[in-house]
Each structure stands twice: as C-alpha cells, then as structure tokens.
Short mmCIF file of C-alpha atoms in Angstrom, two decimals:
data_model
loop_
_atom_site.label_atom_id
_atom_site.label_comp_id
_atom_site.label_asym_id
_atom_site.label_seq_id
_atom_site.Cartn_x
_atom_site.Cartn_y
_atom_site.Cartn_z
CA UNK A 1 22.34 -150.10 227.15
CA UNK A 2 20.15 -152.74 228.46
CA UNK A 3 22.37 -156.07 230.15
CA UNK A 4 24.34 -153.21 231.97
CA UNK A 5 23.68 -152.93 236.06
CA UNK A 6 22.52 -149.38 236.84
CA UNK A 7 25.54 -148.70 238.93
CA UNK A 8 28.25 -149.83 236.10
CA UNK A 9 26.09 -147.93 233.52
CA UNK A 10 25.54 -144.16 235.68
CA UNK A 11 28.72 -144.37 236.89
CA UNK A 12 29.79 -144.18 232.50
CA UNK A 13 26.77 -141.74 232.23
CA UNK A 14 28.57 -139.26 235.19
CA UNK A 15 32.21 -139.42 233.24
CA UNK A 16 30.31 -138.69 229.99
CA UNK A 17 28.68 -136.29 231.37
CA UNK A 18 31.98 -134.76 232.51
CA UNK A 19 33.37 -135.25 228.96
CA UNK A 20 30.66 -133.03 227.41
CA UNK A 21 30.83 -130.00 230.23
CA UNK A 22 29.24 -126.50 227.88
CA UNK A 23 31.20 -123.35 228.46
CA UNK A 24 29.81 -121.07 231.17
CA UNK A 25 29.15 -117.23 230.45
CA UNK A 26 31.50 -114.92 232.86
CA UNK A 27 31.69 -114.76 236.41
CA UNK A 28 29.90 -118.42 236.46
CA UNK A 29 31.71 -121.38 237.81
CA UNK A 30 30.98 -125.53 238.03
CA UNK A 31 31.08 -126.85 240.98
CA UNK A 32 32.61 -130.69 240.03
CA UNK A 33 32.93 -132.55 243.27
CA UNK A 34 32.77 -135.47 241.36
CA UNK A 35 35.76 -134.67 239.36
CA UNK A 36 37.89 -132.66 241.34
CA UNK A 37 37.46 -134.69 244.71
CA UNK A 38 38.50 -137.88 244.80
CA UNK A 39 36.69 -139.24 247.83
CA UNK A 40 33.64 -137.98 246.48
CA UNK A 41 33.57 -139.62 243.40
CA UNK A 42 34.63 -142.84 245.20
CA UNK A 43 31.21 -141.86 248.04
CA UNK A 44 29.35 -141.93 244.01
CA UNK A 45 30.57 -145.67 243.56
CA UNK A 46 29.55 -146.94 246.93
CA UNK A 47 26.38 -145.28 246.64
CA UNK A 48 25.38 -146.53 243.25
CA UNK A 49 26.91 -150.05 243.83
CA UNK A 50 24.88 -150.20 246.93
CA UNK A 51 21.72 -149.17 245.71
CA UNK A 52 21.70 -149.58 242.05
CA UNK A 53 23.54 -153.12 241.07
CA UNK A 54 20.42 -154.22 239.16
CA UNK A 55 18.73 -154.08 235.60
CA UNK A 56 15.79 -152.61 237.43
CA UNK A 57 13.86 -149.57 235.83
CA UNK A 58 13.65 -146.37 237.74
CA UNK A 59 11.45 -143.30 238.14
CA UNK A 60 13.24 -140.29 237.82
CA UNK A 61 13.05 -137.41 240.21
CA UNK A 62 14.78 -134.10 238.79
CA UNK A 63 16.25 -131.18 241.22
CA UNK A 64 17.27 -127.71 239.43
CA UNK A 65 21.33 -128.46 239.41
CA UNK A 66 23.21 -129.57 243.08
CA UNK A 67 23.97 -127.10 245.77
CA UNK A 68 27.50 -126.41 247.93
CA UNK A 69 26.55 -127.91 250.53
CA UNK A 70 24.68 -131.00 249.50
CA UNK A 71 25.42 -132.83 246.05
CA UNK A 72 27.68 -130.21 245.68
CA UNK A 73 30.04 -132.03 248.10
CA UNK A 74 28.94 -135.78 247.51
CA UNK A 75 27.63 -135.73 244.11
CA UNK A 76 24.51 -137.51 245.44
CA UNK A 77 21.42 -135.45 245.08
CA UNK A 78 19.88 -133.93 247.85
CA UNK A 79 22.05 -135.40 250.35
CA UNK A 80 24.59 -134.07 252.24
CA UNK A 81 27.91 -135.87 254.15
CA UNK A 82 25.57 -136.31 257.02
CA UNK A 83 22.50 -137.94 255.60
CA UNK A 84 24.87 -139.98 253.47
CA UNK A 85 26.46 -141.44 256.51
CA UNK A 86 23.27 -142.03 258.83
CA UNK A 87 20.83 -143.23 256.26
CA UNK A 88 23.41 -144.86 253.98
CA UNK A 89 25.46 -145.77 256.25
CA UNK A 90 28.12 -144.27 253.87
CA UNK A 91 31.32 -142.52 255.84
CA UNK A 92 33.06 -139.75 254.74
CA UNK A 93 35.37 -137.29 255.94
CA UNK A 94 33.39 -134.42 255.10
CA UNK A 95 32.26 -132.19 257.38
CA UNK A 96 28.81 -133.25 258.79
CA UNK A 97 26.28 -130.34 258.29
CA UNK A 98 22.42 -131.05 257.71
CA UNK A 99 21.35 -129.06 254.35
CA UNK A 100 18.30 -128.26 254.68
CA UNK A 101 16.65 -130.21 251.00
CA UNK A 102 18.53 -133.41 252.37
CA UNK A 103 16.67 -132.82 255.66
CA UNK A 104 13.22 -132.97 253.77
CA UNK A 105 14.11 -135.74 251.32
CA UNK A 106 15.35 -138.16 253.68
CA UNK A 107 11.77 -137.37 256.16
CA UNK A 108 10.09 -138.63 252.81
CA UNK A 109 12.83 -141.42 252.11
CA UNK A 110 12.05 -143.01 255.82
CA UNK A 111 8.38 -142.55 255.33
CA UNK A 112 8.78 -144.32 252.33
CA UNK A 113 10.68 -147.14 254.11
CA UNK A 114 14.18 -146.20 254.30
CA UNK A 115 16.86 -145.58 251.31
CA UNK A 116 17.03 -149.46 250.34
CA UNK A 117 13.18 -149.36 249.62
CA UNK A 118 13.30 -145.74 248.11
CA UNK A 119 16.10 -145.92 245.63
CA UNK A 120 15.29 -149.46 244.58
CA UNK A 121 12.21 -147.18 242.97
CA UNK A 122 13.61 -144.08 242.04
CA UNK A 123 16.62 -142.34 241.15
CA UNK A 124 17.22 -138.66 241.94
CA UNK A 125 19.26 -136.36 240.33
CA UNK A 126 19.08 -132.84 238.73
CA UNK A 127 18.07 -131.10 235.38
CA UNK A 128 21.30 -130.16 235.27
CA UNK A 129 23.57 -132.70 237.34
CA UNK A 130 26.58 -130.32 238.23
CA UNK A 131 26.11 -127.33 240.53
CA UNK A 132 27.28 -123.67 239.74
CA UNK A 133 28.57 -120.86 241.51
CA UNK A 134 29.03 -117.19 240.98
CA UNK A 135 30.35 -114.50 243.45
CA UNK A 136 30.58 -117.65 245.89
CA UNK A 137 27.28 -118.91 246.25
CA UNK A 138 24.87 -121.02 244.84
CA UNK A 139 23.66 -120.15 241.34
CA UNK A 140 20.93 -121.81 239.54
CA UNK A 141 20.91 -122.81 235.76
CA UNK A 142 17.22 -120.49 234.87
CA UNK A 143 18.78 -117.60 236.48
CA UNK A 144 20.25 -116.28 233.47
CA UNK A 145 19.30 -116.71 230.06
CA UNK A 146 22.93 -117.09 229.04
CA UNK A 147 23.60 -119.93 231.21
CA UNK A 148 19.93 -121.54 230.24
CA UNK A 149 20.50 -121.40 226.75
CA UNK A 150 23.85 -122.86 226.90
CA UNK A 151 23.23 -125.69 229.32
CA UNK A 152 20.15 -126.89 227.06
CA UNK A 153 22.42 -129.44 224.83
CA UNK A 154 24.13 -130.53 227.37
CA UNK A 155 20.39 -130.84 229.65
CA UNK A 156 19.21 -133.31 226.64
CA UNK A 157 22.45 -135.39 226.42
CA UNK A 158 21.54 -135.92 230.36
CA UNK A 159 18.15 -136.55 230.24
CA UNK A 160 18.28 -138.67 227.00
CA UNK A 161 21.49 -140.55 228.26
CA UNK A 162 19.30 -141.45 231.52
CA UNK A 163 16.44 -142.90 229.19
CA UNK A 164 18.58 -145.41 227.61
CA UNK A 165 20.45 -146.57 230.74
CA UNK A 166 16.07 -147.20 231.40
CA UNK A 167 14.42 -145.03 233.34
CA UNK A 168 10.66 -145.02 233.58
CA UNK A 169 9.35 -142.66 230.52
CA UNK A 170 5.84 -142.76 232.12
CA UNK A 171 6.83 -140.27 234.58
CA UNK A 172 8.95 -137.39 235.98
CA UNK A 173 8.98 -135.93 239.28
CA UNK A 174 10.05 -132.49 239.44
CA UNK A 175 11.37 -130.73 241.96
CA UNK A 176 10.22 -127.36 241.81
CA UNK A 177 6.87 -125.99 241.05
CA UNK A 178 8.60 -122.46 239.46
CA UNK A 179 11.18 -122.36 236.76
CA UNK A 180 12.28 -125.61 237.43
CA UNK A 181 8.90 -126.87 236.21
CA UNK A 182 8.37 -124.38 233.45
CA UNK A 183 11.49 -124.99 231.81
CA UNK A 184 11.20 -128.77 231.74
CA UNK A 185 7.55 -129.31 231.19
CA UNK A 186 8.40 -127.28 227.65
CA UNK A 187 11.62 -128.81 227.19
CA UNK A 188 9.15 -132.46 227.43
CA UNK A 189 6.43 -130.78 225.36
CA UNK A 190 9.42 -130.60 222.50
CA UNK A 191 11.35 -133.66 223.05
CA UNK A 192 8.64 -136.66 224.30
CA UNK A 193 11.05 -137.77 227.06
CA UNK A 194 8.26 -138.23 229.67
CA UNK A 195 4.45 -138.96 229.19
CA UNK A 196 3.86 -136.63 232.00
CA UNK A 197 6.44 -134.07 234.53
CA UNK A 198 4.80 -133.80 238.11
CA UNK A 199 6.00 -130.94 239.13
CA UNK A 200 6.61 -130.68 243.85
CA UNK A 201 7.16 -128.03 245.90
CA UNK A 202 11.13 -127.52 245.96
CA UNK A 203 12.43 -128.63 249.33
CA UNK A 204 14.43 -126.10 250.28
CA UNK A 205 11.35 -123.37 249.65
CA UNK A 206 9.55 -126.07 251.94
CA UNK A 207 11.75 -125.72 254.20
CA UNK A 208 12.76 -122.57 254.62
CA UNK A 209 9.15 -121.20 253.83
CA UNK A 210 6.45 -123.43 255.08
CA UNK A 211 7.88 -125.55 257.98
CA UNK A 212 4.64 -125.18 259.36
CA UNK A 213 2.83 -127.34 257.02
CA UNK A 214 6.24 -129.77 256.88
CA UNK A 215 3.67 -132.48 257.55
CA UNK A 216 1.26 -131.59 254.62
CA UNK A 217 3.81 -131.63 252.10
CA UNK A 218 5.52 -135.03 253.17
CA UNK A 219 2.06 -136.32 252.67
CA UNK A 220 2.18 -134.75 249.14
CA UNK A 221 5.32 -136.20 248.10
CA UNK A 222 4.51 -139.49 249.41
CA UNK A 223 1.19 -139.77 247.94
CA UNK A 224 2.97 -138.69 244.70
CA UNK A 225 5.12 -141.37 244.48
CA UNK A 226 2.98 -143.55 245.60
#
C-alpha cells in the first residue's frame, strides 16, 4: 500500500475497519463516533489530512480501545474536542471538556514540540480502535474474556492493516503497563508484528493516581520516544 499518502490510506483503513466490526457478547455496546457522527468523521479527515499527507513511516503508539469522552467523541486518540481545537487548531461543535489522558498526552506532545513535530513521528491509536460501553460507561476490551476473545481477529486485521499502510515494525509503544501490555506483548510474541512493545504507564492511571510525580513520567515518555 506503499505510493498511498497516510491520510488517503487510514482514512480506507478506518471504513475497513468499520466493515469488519465482531459481534459483542450481551449488555456490551460500540461506541462508533466515527460512523454514526458525521462531524466527527469529517474532524478524522482534517486531522489526518493535516498531519498525515505524506509517505512517511510512523511509530505506533497503542491505547487499550477510545473512551466517551475523548476518541470516543472525535475518533482521534487521546484527544478530546478541546485539545483538538487548541493544539490542532481543529473546531468542532462539541462540547469542550478536558479528559483527563488528552490532558497528559498533549503535556508530552508540546514537550515534544507541538502536534506538527509529534505526529509527523508517530501515530496513536488503540489496540482496539473503537470504544465500548456497557451499563453506560466506559468498558475496556480485557475486561471480559468474552469480549477479548472475540475482538482478537478483528485486533490483527488492525494491527496488520496498520503495518502495510507502513508503520515502523521496530517498535511499539504501549499504553498501559497492565493488561494492556500483557495482552499485546503475547499477541507480538505469536504474530512478529513488532521487534519490541514498550509498554508506559496508562495516562489516565497517571493522572488520576500519581499527579504528584506528573513531571517524572513526562520525562519517561519523552525519553521513550526519544
């Protein structure tokens, strides 16, 4: 899929995606901004037209699967209506509320140089790219063995689909030092997708959980990527 910009070529990989959704077990829900908003998957354009319209090779830097209030609304990871506006200078209608792993990733985006600098490097996305829900609030893909088991094809047809567009094989960042890590450093072990996963602190358990040191693990993640 080489020849292709990046933007012309995720923009395919997000309707594919869409095209291959796995059935959820009971009680479970997507959460599909991208395809049941229409302002949000034209915020997905702009975004990847303004930072991805090149060939360029990327490092890939892998979430759990979006939240509500975050990708869940823009269907850019880690960052929320608010972020995407003042950073990206992307407008939206969308209510403007700070979620808290935006917050974090954009304090290591401007350390970093600012979003034009940072995404001309990496690209960030999930394990699992869409969000779930269940009883109204944010669920998480390893929470149930059920949903984990089921989401795995569709997980490979992601991460796989991502290699050919060309991301960097050398490396993946993950987000999430738990069962986040666990269940992608085996998945890699199997498959060969990455020479290595670095796993990071999530940064919503950063957030919420060790403010205090906010400074020491900014440092970390920068270094990291570095």
């Amino acid at each position: 899929m080489s020849g292709k910009n990046k933007a012309s070529q995720l923009l395919h990989h997000f309707d594919q995606l869409l095209n291959n959704l796995p059935s959820l077990p009971p009680e479970v829900a997507w959460l599909l901004p991208y395809k049941e908003l229409p302002e949000t998957a034209q915020l997905t354009k702009l975004f990847l037209n303004k930072y991805y319209n090149d060939e360029n090779p990327r490092t890939l830097v892998l979430g759990i699967n979006p939240g509500r209030f975050g990708a869940g609304i823009t269907n850019v990871a880690f960052t929320d209506p608010l972020h995407l506006e003042q950073f990206c200078g992307i407008k939206s209608s969308f209510h403007k509320r700070a979620e808290l792993s935006a917050v974090f990733i954009y304090k290591v985006i401007a350390k970093m140089g600012g979003p034009a600098l940072f995404y001309q490097k990496f690209f960030v996305n999930s394990v699992v790219p869409f969000g779930f829900v269940k009883a109204g609030v944010n669920y998480n893909y390893y929470d149930d063995k059920i949903l984990q088991n089921a989401m795995e094809p569709f997980i490979q047809f992601h991460i796989e689909n991502l290699l050919e567009i060309g991301m960097n094989k050398e490396v993946c960042f993950c987000l999430g030092t738990g069962k986040n890590f666990k269940y992608l450093n085996k998945l890699n072990q199997k498959e060969k997708y990455f020479d290595r996963v670095v796993p990071l602190a999530h940064p919503r358990y950063i957030m919420q959980y060790k403010r205090k040191r906010l400074d020491q693990y900014l440092n970390e993640y920068v270094e990291a990527f570095k």
